[in-house]
Amino acid sequence: MPVAVVTDSTAYLDEPEIARHGITVVPLHVAIGGREFDDTEDPARVGVAEALRDHAPVTTSQPAPQRFAAAYAEAAARGADGVVSVHLSGALSGTAEAARLAAKESPVPVEVVDSGSVGMGLGFPVLAAAETARRGASLADVASTAKASAAATRSIFYVDTLEYLRRGGRIGAAATLLGSALAIKPLLNLEDGTITVLEKVRTAHRAIARLEDLAVEAAGGGAVRVAVQHLGAAERARTLADALASRIPAAAPPLVVEVGAVIGAHVGPGLLAVTVSPAHPQAG
């Protein structure tokens, strides 16, 4: 492919999909009890939920620019004429900025795209970019597709508690809820790359039911891709995915994705999120 696609591990794409599309993934890092892991390593994925419950220290960090520089150099060595590098929201992490620093030294042109999102809110734009690249599109067209997909993709999520977002400093406009956090179960979304409050619901059961309704509304009857994401809530995620499959007939079967340690460290066990993205984003 003339254009290579690079992303970071918070897209949480599975290995077969990464291999099929030739996507390069640069991992973020998590330190659990003083030991450092790549984001999606099994010990980190399993250990982060336990560590959070036990109040053990958990910290996360972005990749060094050198990791991106190596990825771009490798893409050039494989014959790519350019790279589109798509990453999680710059309001949540310095990952995209690290990619921009590396792009200045790249042997081929690099277009860095801030998805303004995370999880499959990043993953779907990455897949859209990779599918466009496989058709032999130009650097500008691949980047434009990633931006269009990101702009049209919506993620809504539920957390059992705001405590982990507060600890990690990622709570954004949802900070106004902290005083009443025990009395409500908020539904949150990402707006301009930051976490905001969408609705306040009184019980977890009602919040999840409302999450389902909002996902159906976001689909709007068109051809869409849907992903249900969770941390330590596989059964609840599968139940939600089955409900969405019956209520959004124009969608492909919803993906069920367990997030990795980096996002898990900031949202805590019990996360349930839905991402809805157009199946065929229109590049501008």
Coordinates of C-alpha atoms in Angstrom, one line a residue:
M1 CA 0.0 0.0 0.0
P2 CA 1.4 3.5 -0.8
V3 CA 0.0 4.8 2.5
A4 CA 0.7 3.0 5.8
V5 CA -1.7 3.4 8.8
V6 CA -0.3 3.7 12.3
T7 CA -2.3 3.9 15.6
D8 CA -1.9 3.4 19.3
S9 CA -3.0 0.6 21.5
T10 CA -6.0 2.4 22.9
A11 CA -7.9 1.6 19.7
Y12 CA -8.2 -2.0 21.1
L13 CA -8.4 -3.6 17.7
D14 CA -8.0 -7.4 17.7
E15 CA -4.9 -9.0 16.3
P16 CA -6.5 -10.6 13.2
E17 CA -8.0 -7.2 12.2
I18 CA -4.6 -5.5 12.7
A19 CA -2.9 -8.1 10.6
R20 CA -5.5 -8.2 7.8
H21 CA -5.3 -4.4 7.3
G22 CA -1.5 -4.1 7.8
I23 CA -1.9 -1.6 10.7
T24 CA 1.0 -0.8 13.0
V25 CA 0.1 -0.4 16.6
V26 CA 2.4 1.6 19.0
P27 CA 1.5 0.7 22.6
L28 CA 0.9 3.0 25.5
H29 CA 2.2 1.8 28.9
V30 CA 0.8 1.1 32.3
A31 CA 2.7 0.7 35.6
I32 CA 1.0 -1.6 38.2
G33 CA 2.6 -1.8 41.6
G34 CA 5.9 -0.6 40.2
R35 CA 6.0 -3.0 37.2
E36 CA 5.6 -1.6 33.7
F37 CA 3.6 -3.3 30.9
D38 CA 2.5 -2.6 27.4
D39 CA -1.2 -1.6 27.4
T40 CA -2.7 -4.8 26.0
E41 CA -0.4 -7.4 27.6
D42 CA -2.4 -10.1 29.5
P43 CA -0.8 -9.4 32.9
A44 CA -1.8 -5.7 32.6
R45 CA -5.3 -6.4 31.4
V46 CA -6.0 -8.8 34.3
G47 CA -4.0 -7.0 36.9
V48 CA -5.3 -3.4 36.5
A49 CA -8.8 -4.2 37.7
E50 CA -7.5 -6.0 40.8
A51 CA -5.0 -3.2 41.5
L52 CA -7.7 -0.6 41.3
R53 CA -10.0 -2.5 43.7
D54 CA -7.0 -2.9 46.1
H55 CA -6.1 0.8 45.8
A56 CA -2.6 -0.2 44.5
P57 CA -0.7 2.4 42.5
V58 CA -1.6 2.4 38.8
T59 CA -0.1 5.0 36.4
T60 CA -0.2 5.3 32.6
S61 CA 2.2 6.9 30.1
Q62 CA 2.2 7.7 26.4
P63 CA 4.8 6.2 24.0
A64 CA 8.1 8.0 23.5
P65 CA 8.4 9.8 20.2
Q66 CA 11.1 7.4 19.3
R67 CA 8.6 4.5 19.2
F68 CA 6.6 6.4 16.5
A69 CA 9.8 7.4 14.7
A70 CA 10.7 3.7 14.4
A71 CA 7.2 2.8 13.2
Y72 CA 7.4 5.5 10.5
A73 CA 10.9 4.4 9.4
E74 CA 9.7 0.8 9.2
A75 CA 6.7 1.8 7.0
A76 CA 9.0 3.7 4.7
A77 CA 11.4 0.7 4.5
R78 CA 8.4 -1.5 3.5
G79 CA 7.8 0.8 0.6
A80 CA 5.2 3.3 1.9
D81 CA 5.2 6.7 0.4
G82 CA 3.4 8.2 3.4
V83 CA 1.9 7.5 6.8
V84 CA -1.5 8.4 8.4
S85 CA -1.1 8.1 12.2
V86 CA -4.4 8.1 14.0
H87 CA -4.5 8.5 17.8
L88 CA -6.6 9.0 20.9
S89 CA -7.9 12.4 22.0
G90 CA -5.1 14.9 22.6
A91 CA -7.2 16.2 25.5
L92 CA -6.8 12.9 27.3
S93 CA -3.2 12.0 26.4
G94 CA 0.0 13.5 24.8
T95 CA 0.2 10.5 22.4
A96 CA -0.8 12.5 19.3
E97 CA 1.8 15.2 20.2
A98 CA 4.5 12.5 20.5
A99 CA 3.5 11.3 17.1
R100 CA 3.8 14.8 15.7
L101 CA 7.3 15.2 17.1
A102 CA 8.3 12.0 15.5
A103 CA 6.7 13.0 12.2
K104 CA 9.1 15.8 11.8
E105 CA 12.0 13.3 11.5
S106 CA 10.2 10.8 9.3
P107 CA 11.7 9.8 6.0
V108 CA 8.2 10.0 4.4
P109 CA 5.3 12.5 4.9
V110 CA 3.2 11.7 8.0
E111 CA -0.3 13.1 8.6
V112 CA -1.2 12.8 12.3
V113 CA -5.0 12.7 13.1
D114 CA -6.4 13.3 16.5
S115 CA -9.5 11.2 16.7
G116 CA -10.9 13.2 19.6
S117 CA -11.9 9.8 21.1
V118 CA -10.6 6.5 22.4
G119 CA -11.4 2.8 22.3
M120 CA -13.5 2.0 19.2
G121 CA -14.1 5.7 18.9
L122 CA -10.5 5.6 17.7
G123 CA -10.6 2.0 16.3
F124 CA -13.4 2.6 13.7
P125 CA -11.6 5.7 12.2
V126 CA -8.4 3.6 12.0
L127 CA -10.2 0.8 10.2
A128 CA -11.8 3.3 7.8
A129 CA -8.4 4.8 7.1
A130 CA -6.8 1.3 6.5
E131 CA -9.6 0.2 4.2
T132 CA -9.2 3.4 2.2
A133 CA -5.4 2.9 2.1
R134 CA -5.9 -0.7 0.8
R135 CA -7.7 0.7 -2.2
G136 CA -4.5 2.7 -3.1
A137 CA -5.8 6.1 -2.0
S138 CA -3.5 9.1 -1.6
L139 CA -2.2 10.3 1.8
A140 CA -4.7 13.2 1.8
D141 CA -7.6 10.9 1.0
V142 CA -6.7 8.4 3.7
A143 CA -6.3 11.1 6.3
S144 CA -9.5 12.8 5.2
T145 CA -11.4 9.4 5.6
A146 CA -10.0 9.0 9.2
K147 CA -11.1 12.6 10.1
A148 CA -14.6 12.1 8.6
S149 CA -15.0 8.8 10.4
A150 CA -13.9 10.3 13.7
A151 CA -16.2 13.3 13.3
A152 CA -19.2 11.0 12.6
T153 CA -18.5 8.4 15.3
R154 CA -20.2 8.6 18.7
S155 CA -19.2 6.9 21.9
I156 CA -21.4 6.8 25.0
F157 CA -20.3 5.2 28.2
Y158 CA -21.4 4.2 31.7
V159 CA -19.1 3.8 34.7
D160 CA -20.0 2.3 38.1
T161 CA -18.2 5.1 39.8
L162 CA -16.5 8.4 38.9
E163 CA -13.7 7.7 41.4
Y164 CA -11.2 6.3 38.9
L165 CA -11.7 9.2 36.5
R166 CA -11.2 11.6 39.4
R167 CA -8.0 9.9 40.5
G168 CA -6.6 10.0 36.9
G169 CA -7.5 13.7 36.4
R170 CA -9.5 12.8 33.2
I171 CA -12.9 13.7 34.5
G172 CA -13.3 17.0 32.6
A173 CA -16.8 18.6 32.8
A174 CA -18.1 15.6 34.7
A175 CA -16.3 16.9 37.8
T176 CA -19.5 18.8 38.7
L177 CA -21.1 15.4 39.5
L178 CA -18.5 14.3 42.2
G179 CA -20.5 15.7 45.1
S180 CA -23.6 13.6 44.2
A181 CA -21.8 10.7 42.7
L182 CA -23.3 8.2 45.1
A183 CA -26.8 9.3 44.2
I184 CA -26.6 9.0 40.4
K185 CA -25.2 6.8 37.7
P186 CA -24.0 9.2 34.9
L187 CA -23.9 8.4 31.2
L188 CA -20.9 10.2 29.7
N189 CA -19.6 10.9 26.3
L190 CA -16.6 12.5 24.6
E191 CA -17.2 16.1 23.3
D192 CA -14.4 17.9 21.7
G193 CA -12.1 15.2 23.0
T194 CA -13.1 15.7 26.7
I195 CA -15.4 13.7 28.9
T196 CA -18.8 15.4 29.5
V197 CA -22.0 14.4 31.2
L198 CA -24.7 13.3 28.8
E199 CA -27.5 12.2 31.3
K200 CA -27.9 11.5 35.0
V201 CA -29.7 8.2 35.8
R202 CA -30.6 6.9 39.3
T203 CA -29.7 3.2 39.0
A204 CA -27.3 1.1 37.1
H205 CA -30.1 -0.9 35.5
R206 CA -31.8 2.2 34.2
A207 CA -28.4 3.6 33.0
I208 CA -27.7 0.6 30.9
A209 CA -31.2 0.6 29.5
R210 CA -30.8 4.2 28.6
L211 CA -27.3 3.5 27.1
E212 CA -29.0 1.0 24.8
D213 CA -31.6 3.5 23.7
L214 CA -29.1 6.2 23.0
A215 CA -27.0 3.9 20.9
V216 CA -30.1 3.0 18.8
E217 CA -30.8 6.8 18.4
A218 CA -27.2 7.4 17.3
A219 CA -27.4 4.6 14.7
G220 CA -30.3 6.5 13.1
G221 CA -31.4 3.7 10.8
G222 CA -28.4 3.9 8.5
A223 CA -25.6 1.4 7.8
V224 CA -23.3 1.6 10.8
R225 CA -20.7 -0.3 12.8
V226 CA -21.3 -0.9 16.5
A227 CA -19.0 -1.9 19.2
V228 CA -19.7 -2.6 22.9
Q229 CA -16.7 -2.2 25.2
H230 CA -16.3 -3.2 28.8
L231 CA -13.8 -3.8 31.6
G232 CA -14.5 -6.9 33.6
A233 CA -18.2 -7.0 32.5
A234 CA -18.2 -9.5 29.7
E235 CA -21.7 -10.9 30.4
R236 CA -23.3 -7.5 30.6
A237 CA -21.5 -6.4 27.4
R238 CA -22.7 -9.5 25.5
T239 CA -26.3 -9.0 26.7
L240 CA -26.1 -5.4 25.5
A241 CA -24.6 -6.4 22.1
D242 CA -27.3 -8.9 21.5
A243 CA -30.0 -6.3 22.3
L244 CA -28.4 -3.8 19.9
A245 CA -28.1 -6.5 17.2
S246 CA -31.9 -6.9 17.2
R247 CA -32.6 -3.2 17.4
I248 CA -30.2 -2.0 14.7
P249 CA -30.8 -4.3 11.8
A250 CA -28.7 -2.3 9.4
A251 CA -25.6 -2.8 11.5
A252 CA -23.0 -5.5 11.2
P253 CA -23.0 -7.8 14.2
P254 CA -21.7 -5.6 17.1
L255 CA -18.2 -6.2 18.2
V256 CA -17.6 -6.9 21.9
V257 CA -14.3 -5.5 23.1
E258 CA -12.6 -5.6 26.5
V259 CA -10.5 -2.4 26.9
G260 CA -6.9 -2.6 27.9
A261 CA -5.1 -1.5 31.0
V262 CA -4.5 2.1 30.1
I263 CA -8.2 3.0 29.6
G264 CA -9.1 0.6 32.4
A265 CA -6.9 2.5 34.8
H266 CA -9.0 5.6 34.3
V267 CA -12.5 4.2 34.2
G268 CA -12.3 1.3 36.6
P269 CA -14.1 -2.1 36.5
G270 CA -17.7 -2.2 35.3
L271 CA -17.2 0.1 32.3
L272 CA -19.8 -0.4 29.6
A273 CA -19.6 1.7 26.5
V274 CA -21.1 1.7 23.0
T275 CA -19.5 3.2 19.9
V276 CA -21.6 3.8 16.7
S277 CA -19.8 4.7 13.5
P278 CA -20.9 5.0 9.9
A279 CA -20.1 2.0 7.8
H280 CA -18.9 4.1 4.9
P281 CA -17.7 7.5 6.2
Q282 CA -17.7 10.3 3.6
A283 CA -14.3 12.0 3.3
G284 CA -14.5 15.7 3.0

